[in-house]
């Protein structure tokens, strides 16, 4: 399987709340005020042709404290896998000047850049999913998927958890040029290793505390826990683990795709 060119976004932020989205889908979210450098491969979120990347800055929450001076910079890079791109590979280079555009509570500072992508696989399940707000029945279906993943984690059943991510592995494999079976095996190995730790613990699941965030006109649903954190939390080897879930509707059934 050949590896397609990669589209990568890197952000550096400090003393701000940051949300970076591609085509209306959140790909980077920073809530803590400390200095943070984040890098994400965008290929799984791209559509054929015109794409848009958007960054929104807000002041830190009052309860979060403050670390350092507010700062934000973002770079979008396109190039071949394993090779550093030259200047021609920089599709967007954004930097915020707080003196020019000061942060104000409740008023986000927005940066936006458009770019063209026609050299990578696209055609994801969510692109053809129904649009619109969720019905109560659809919400229950999504929460049942969350419950099923939680049950697999609690029961130390790595195979069951991996099976629920089958569609995700298939699409990420196409996007990144990696055989889906290899992704599934890696996922199973990481889970199995974590589950064998003596201190493996999975936090209780309270469905009433979860929120379902709609993206791409309701075609993608991200499940969030309290404080906008991933909905499933665990601990293994003395380290916290978090499991994010983003779903779409495929042939009338909700499936994990990211």
Tab-separated table of C-alpha atoms in Angstrom:
chain	number	residue	atom	x	y	z
A	1	UNK	CA	0.000	0.000	0.000
A	2	UNK	CA	1.511	3.339	-1.078
A	3	UNK	CA	1.675	6.217	1.382
A	4	UNK	CA	-0.073	9.343	0.062
A	5	UNK	CA	1.322	12.857	0.541
A	6	UNK	CA	0.651	14.148	4.039
A	7	UNK	CA	-1.095	17.308	5.177
A	8	UNK	CA	0.081	18.169	8.684
A	9	UNK	CA	-0.900	21.030	10.974
A	10	UNK	CA	1.261	22.129	13.888
A	11	UNK	CA	0.097	24.637	16.477
A	12	UNK	CA	1.872	26.332	19.370
A	13	UNK	CA	-0.263	28.030	22.002
A	14	UNK	CA	0.034	29.445	25.496
A	15	UNK	CA	-2.410	31.116	27.880
A	16	UNK	CA	-5.322	30.695	25.460
A	17	UNK	CA	-8.114	28.247	24.780
A	18	UNK	CA	-7.634	26.974	21.244
A	19	UNK	CA	-9.832	25.091	18.803
A	20	UNK	CA	-8.511	24.222	15.342
A	21	UNK	CA	-10.955	22.739	12.852
A	22	UNK	CA	-10.745	21.444	9.294
A	23	UNK	CA	-13.890	21.621	7.193
A	24	UNK	CA	-15.845	22.353	10.353
A	25	UNK	CA	-14.468	19.377	12.292
A	26	UNK	CA	-12.398	19.990	15.424
A	27	UNK	CA	-8.931	18.414	15.159
A	28	UNK	CA	-7.025	20.269	17.918
A	29	UNK	CA	-8.540	21.426	21.195
A	30	UNK	CA	-6.431	22.997	23.953
A	31	UNK	CA	-8.196	23.955	27.184
A	32	UNK	CA	-5.315	24.253	29.676
A	33	UNK	CA	-3.415	27.568	29.755
A	34	UNK	CA	0.136	26.137	29.700
A	35	UNK	CA	2.379	26.138	26.643
A	36	UNK	CA	1.317	23.418	24.211
A	37	UNK	CA	2.720	22.195	20.902
A	38	UNK	CA	0.385	19.920	18.939
A	39	UNK	CA	0.852	18.192	15.578
A	40	UNK	CA	-1.937	16.400	13.698
A	41	UNK	CA	-2.126	14.625	10.330
A	42	UNK	CA	-5.139	16.053	8.513
A	43	UNK	CA	-5.523	13.431	5.768
A	44	UNK	CA	-8.441	11.619	7.475
A	45	UNK	CA	-10.462	14.865	7.530
A	46	UNK	CA	-9.823	16.166	4.014
A	47	UNK	CA	-12.327	16.283	1.177
A	48	UNK	CA	-11.457	16.357	-2.508
A	49	UNK	CA	-10.768	19.896	-3.683
A	50	UNK	CA	-11.458	22.936	-1.503
A	51	UNK	CA	-10.665	22.616	2.221
A	52	UNK	CA	-10.657	25.198	5.008
A	53	UNK	CA	-8.677	25.274	8.260
A	54	UNK	CA	-9.948	27.540	11.054
A	55	UNK	CA	-8.408	28.460	14.414
A	56	UNK	CA	-10.403	30.075	17.233
A	57	UNK	CA	-8.775	31.643	20.290
A	58	UNK	CA	-10.468	32.518	23.574
A	59	UNK	CA	-9.098	33.632	26.946
A	60	UNK	CA	-8.414	30.814	29.430
A	61	UNK	CA	-11.202	29.924	31.836
A	62	UNK	CA	-11.040	31.996	35.016
A	63	UNK	CA	-10.486	28.843	37.075
A	64	UNK	CA	-7.576	27.635	34.920
A	65	UNK	CA	-5.000	30.125	36.151
A	66	UNK	CA	-2.445	31.534	33.755
A	67	UNK	CA	0.961	30.434	32.527
A	68	UNK	CA	3.158	32.780	30.529
A	69	UNK	CA	2.127	35.368	27.982
A	70	UNK	CA	-0.675	34.615	25.507
A	71	UNK	CA	0.663	33.269	22.217
A	72	UNK	CA	-0.510	31.340	19.157
A	73	UNK	CA	1.059	30.221	15.885
A	74	UNK	CA	-0.013	27.633	13.310
A	75	UNK	CA	1.621	26.128	10.253
A	76	UNK	CA	-0.003	23.866	7.653
A	77	UNK	CA	2.465	21.732	5.698
A	78	UNK	CA	2.069	19.462	2.669
A	79	UNK	CA	4.708	16.992	1.523
A	80	UNK	CA	5.846	13.446	0.902
A	81	UNK	CA	6.048	11.023	3.808
A	82	UNK	CA	9.511	10.944	5.385
A	83	UNK	CA	10.783	14.090	3.645
A	84	UNK	CA	10.971	17.616	5.028
A	85	UNK	CA	9.099	19.926	2.653
A	86	UNK	CA	10.648	23.121	1.369
A	87	UNK	CA	9.015	26.555	1.484
A	88	UNK	CA	6.655	25.493	-1.305
A	89	UNK	CA	5.171	22.918	1.053
A	90	UNK	CA	3.933	25.522	3.542
A	91	UNK	CA	0.246	26.053	2.736
A	92	UNK	CA	-0.552	28.361	5.650
A	93	UNK	CA	1.560	30.169	8.226
A	94	UNK	CA	-0.485	32.022	10.850
A	95	UNK	CA	0.736	33.934	13.882
A	96	UNK	CA	-1.224	35.983	16.381
A	97	UNK	CA	-0.056	39.368	17.650
A	98	UNK	CA	-1.829	39.998	20.991
A	99	UNK	CA	-1.016	43.695	20.812
A	100	UNK	CA	-2.804	43.991	17.475
A	101	UNK	CA	-5.782	41.783	18.351
A	102	UNK	CA	-6.193	41.523	22.142
A	103	UNK	CA	-8.272	38.738	23.657
A	104	UNK	CA	-11.679	39.686	25.030
A	105	UNK	CA	-13.992	37.389	27.047
A	106	UNK	CA	-16.717	35.866	24.891
A	107	UNK	CA	-15.276	37.194	21.610
A	108	UNK	CA	-13.128	34.613	19.808
A	109	UNK	CA	-10.253	35.657	17.603
A	110	UNK	CA	-10.594	33.705	14.353
A	111	UNK	CA	-7.958	32.782	11.776
A	112	UNK	CA	-8.900	31.010	8.537
A	113	UNK	CA	-7.009	29.670	5.530
A	114	UNK	CA	-8.244	27.789	2.465
A	115	UNK	CA	-6.229	25.151	0.633
A	116	UNK	CA	-6.688	22.661	-2.196
A	117	UNK	CA	-6.256	18.893	-1.791
A	118	UNK	CA	-6.573	16.671	-4.853
A	119	UNK	CA	-3.655	14.271	-4.355
A	120	UNK	CA	-4.911	12.204	-1.404
A	121	UNK	CA	-7.657	9.608	-0.883
A	122	UNK	CA	-11.056	11.000	0.122
A	123	UNK	CA	-14.646	9.787	0.050
A	124	UNK	CA	-15.170	9.022	3.740
A	125	UNK	CA	-18.322	7.456	5.159
A	126	UNK	CA	-19.267	10.675	6.943
A	127	UNK	CA	-19.311	12.649	3.680
A	128	UNK	CA	-22.445	10.803	2.535
A	129	UNK	CA	-24.074	10.507	5.972
A	130	UNK	CA	-27.411	12.243	6.648
A	131	UNK	CA	-27.252	15.852	7.799
A	132	UNK	CA	-29.324	17.587	10.457
A	133	UNK	CA	-29.720	17.491	14.211
A	134	UNK	CA	-29.835	14.208	16.080
A	135	UNK	CA	-33.132	12.637	17.027
A	136	UNK	CA	-33.581	11.183	20.497
A	137	UNK	CA	-33.444	7.694	19.001
A	138	UNK	CA	-30.132	8.459	17.300
A	139	UNK	CA	-28.714	9.775	20.559
A	140	UNK	CA	-29.625	6.511	22.259
A	141	UNK	CA	-27.959	4.523	19.460
A	142	UNK	CA	-24.732	6.522	19.818
A	143	UNK	CA	-24.711	6.111	23.586
A	144	UNK	CA	-25.155	2.355	23.174
A	145	UNK	CA	-21.935	2.299	21.144
A	146	UNK	CA	-20.189	4.231	23.923
A	147	UNK	CA	-21.518	1.729	26.453
A	148	UNK	CA	-20.277	-1.181	24.341
A	149	UNK	CA	-16.746	0.249	24.214
A	150	UNK	CA	-16.843	0.890	27.962
A	151	UNK	CA	-17.980	-2.680	28.624
A	152	UNK	CA	-15.102	-4.003	26.527
A	153	UNK	CA	-12.607	-1.893	28.466
A	154	UNK	CA	-14.008	-2.913	31.839
A	155	UNK	CA	-14.043	-6.571	30.789
A	156	UNK	CA	-10.459	-6.366	29.486
A	157	UNK	CA	-11.752	-7.534	26.118
A	158	UNK	CA	-9.367	-5.901	23.652
A	159	UNK	CA	-10.816	-7.890	20.748
A	160	UNK	CA	-14.311	-6.500	21.359
A	161	UNK	CA	-13.045	-2.926	21.574
A	162	UNK	CA	-10.998	-3.281	18.386
A	163	UNK	CA	-13.993	-4.760	16.545
A	164	UNK	CA	-16.023	-1.648	17.373
A	165	UNK	CA	-13.306	0.432	15.672
A	166	UNK	CA	-13.287	-1.592	12.429
A	167	UNK	CA	-14.589	1.252	10.260
A	168	UNK	CA	-12.081	3.663	11.817
A	169	UNK	CA	-9.164	1.358	11.048
A	170	UNK	CA	-10.372	0.924	7.460
A	171	UNK	CA	-10.599	4.654	6.784
A	172	UNK	CA	-7.412	5.624	8.592
A	173	UNK	CA	-5.600	2.903	6.670
A	174	UNK	CA	-6.695	4.436	3.371
A	175	UNK	CA	-5.934	7.990	4.533
A	176	UNK	CA	-2.435	7.239	5.786
A	177	UNK	CA	-1.389	4.405	3.486
A	178	UNK	CA	-1.235	1.778	6.244
A	179	UNK	CA	-2.925	-1.658	5.960
A	180	UNK	CA	-6.070	-1.599	8.151
A	181	UNK	CA	-5.179	-4.986	9.647
A	182	UNK	CA	-1.879	-3.503	10.809
A	183	UNK	CA	-3.693	-0.637	12.513
A	184	UNK	CA	-6.094	-3.075	14.161
A	185	UNK	CA	-3.235	-5.276	15.374
A	186	UNK	CA	-1.401	-2.256	16.801
A	187	UNK	CA	-4.583	-1.107	18.533
A	188	UNK	CA	-5.158	-4.562	19.994
A	189	UNK	CA	-1.562	-4.775	21.189
A	190	UNK	CA	-1.702	-1.426	22.964
A	191	UNK	CA	-5.005	-2.285	24.620
A	192	UNK	CA	-3.889	-5.751	25.682
A	193	UNK	CA	-0.704	-4.354	27.193
A	194	UNK	CA	-2.618	-1.707	29.133
A	195	UNK	CA	-5.258	-4.171	30.314
A	196	UNK	CA	-2.713	-6.564	31.813
A	197	UNK	CA	-1.342	-3.936	34.215
A	198	UNK	CA	-2.088	-4.593	37.876
A	199	UNK	CA	-3.568	-1.138	38.290
A	200	UNK	CA	-5.799	-1.246	35.180
A	201	UNK	CA	-8.936	0.651	36.105
A	202	UNK	CA	-11.724	2.099	33.974
A	203	UNK	CA	-13.674	5.067	35.277
A	204	UNK	CA	-17.425	4.523	35.711
A	205	UNK	CA	-19.544	5.687	32.794
A	206	UNK	CA	-22.330	8.171	33.512
A	207	UNK	CA	-24.246	8.729	30.293
A	208	UNK	CA	-25.946	11.815	31.728
A	209	UNK	CA	-22.597	13.642	31.851
A	210	UNK	CA	-21.809	13.099	28.162
A	211	UNK	CA	-22.395	15.637	25.404
A	212	UNK	CA	-22.702	14.912	21.694
A	213	UNK	CA	-21.015	17.580	19.576
A	214	UNK	CA	-22.241	17.820	15.985
A	215	UNK	CA	-19.798	18.597	13.161
A	216	UNK	CA	-20.066	18.776	9.375
A	217	UNK	CA	-23.784	19.637	9.468
A	218	UNK	CA	-24.480	16.796	11.876
A	219	UNK	CA	-22.774	14.088	9.832
A	220	UNK	CA	-20.039	13.579	12.444
A	221	UNK	CA	-20.706	13.276	16.164
A	222	UNK	CA	-17.940	13.623	18.738
A	223	UNK	CA	-18.723	12.243	22.187
A	224	UNK	CA	-17.355	14.376	25.021
A	225	UNK	CA	-17.173	13.825	28.742
A	226	UNK	CA	-17.250	16.417	31.528
A	227	UNK	CA	-15.014	19.407	30.842
A	228	UNK	CA	-14.967	18.530	27.106
A	229	UNK	CA	-12.594	15.642	27.850
A	230	UNK	CA	-12.741	12.269	26.044
A	231	UNK	CA	-15.723	10.266	27.336
A	232	UNK	CA	-13.852	7.143	28.464
A	233	UNK	CA	-11.068	7.383	31.020
A	234	UNK	CA	-8.817	4.649	32.398
A	235	UNK	CA	-5.553	4.132	34.237
A	236	UNK	CA	-2.723	1.697	33.523
A	237	UNK	CA	0.875	1.489	34.670
A	238	UNK	CA	0.459	4.595	36.779
A	239	UNK	CA	-0.624	6.678	33.780
A	240	UNK	CA	-4.030	8.074	32.828
A	241	UNK	CA	-5.488	6.967	29.500
A	242	UNK	CA	-8.277	8.652	27.547
A	243	UNK	CA	-10.376	7.209	24.718
A	244	UNK	CA	-12.021	9.606	22.270
A	245	UNK	CA	-14.935	8.578	20.064
A	246	UNK	CA	-16.256	10.199	16.883
A	247	UNK	CA	-19.088	8.488	15.012
A	248	UNK	CA	-21.055	8.733	11.790
A	249	UNK	CA	-24.094	6.967	10.415
A	250	UNK	CA	-23.364	4.168	7.947
A	251	UNK	CA	-26.355	2.385	6.376
A	252	UNK	CA	-28.550	3.381	9.299
A	253	UNK	CA	-26.072	2.244	11.962
A	254	UNK	CA	-23.763	4.445	14.016
A	255	UNK	CA	-20.096	3.500	13.703
A	256	UNK	CA	-16.852	4.826	15.187
A	257	UNK	CA	-14.841	6.435	12.381
A	258	UNK	CA	-12.258	8.609	14.173
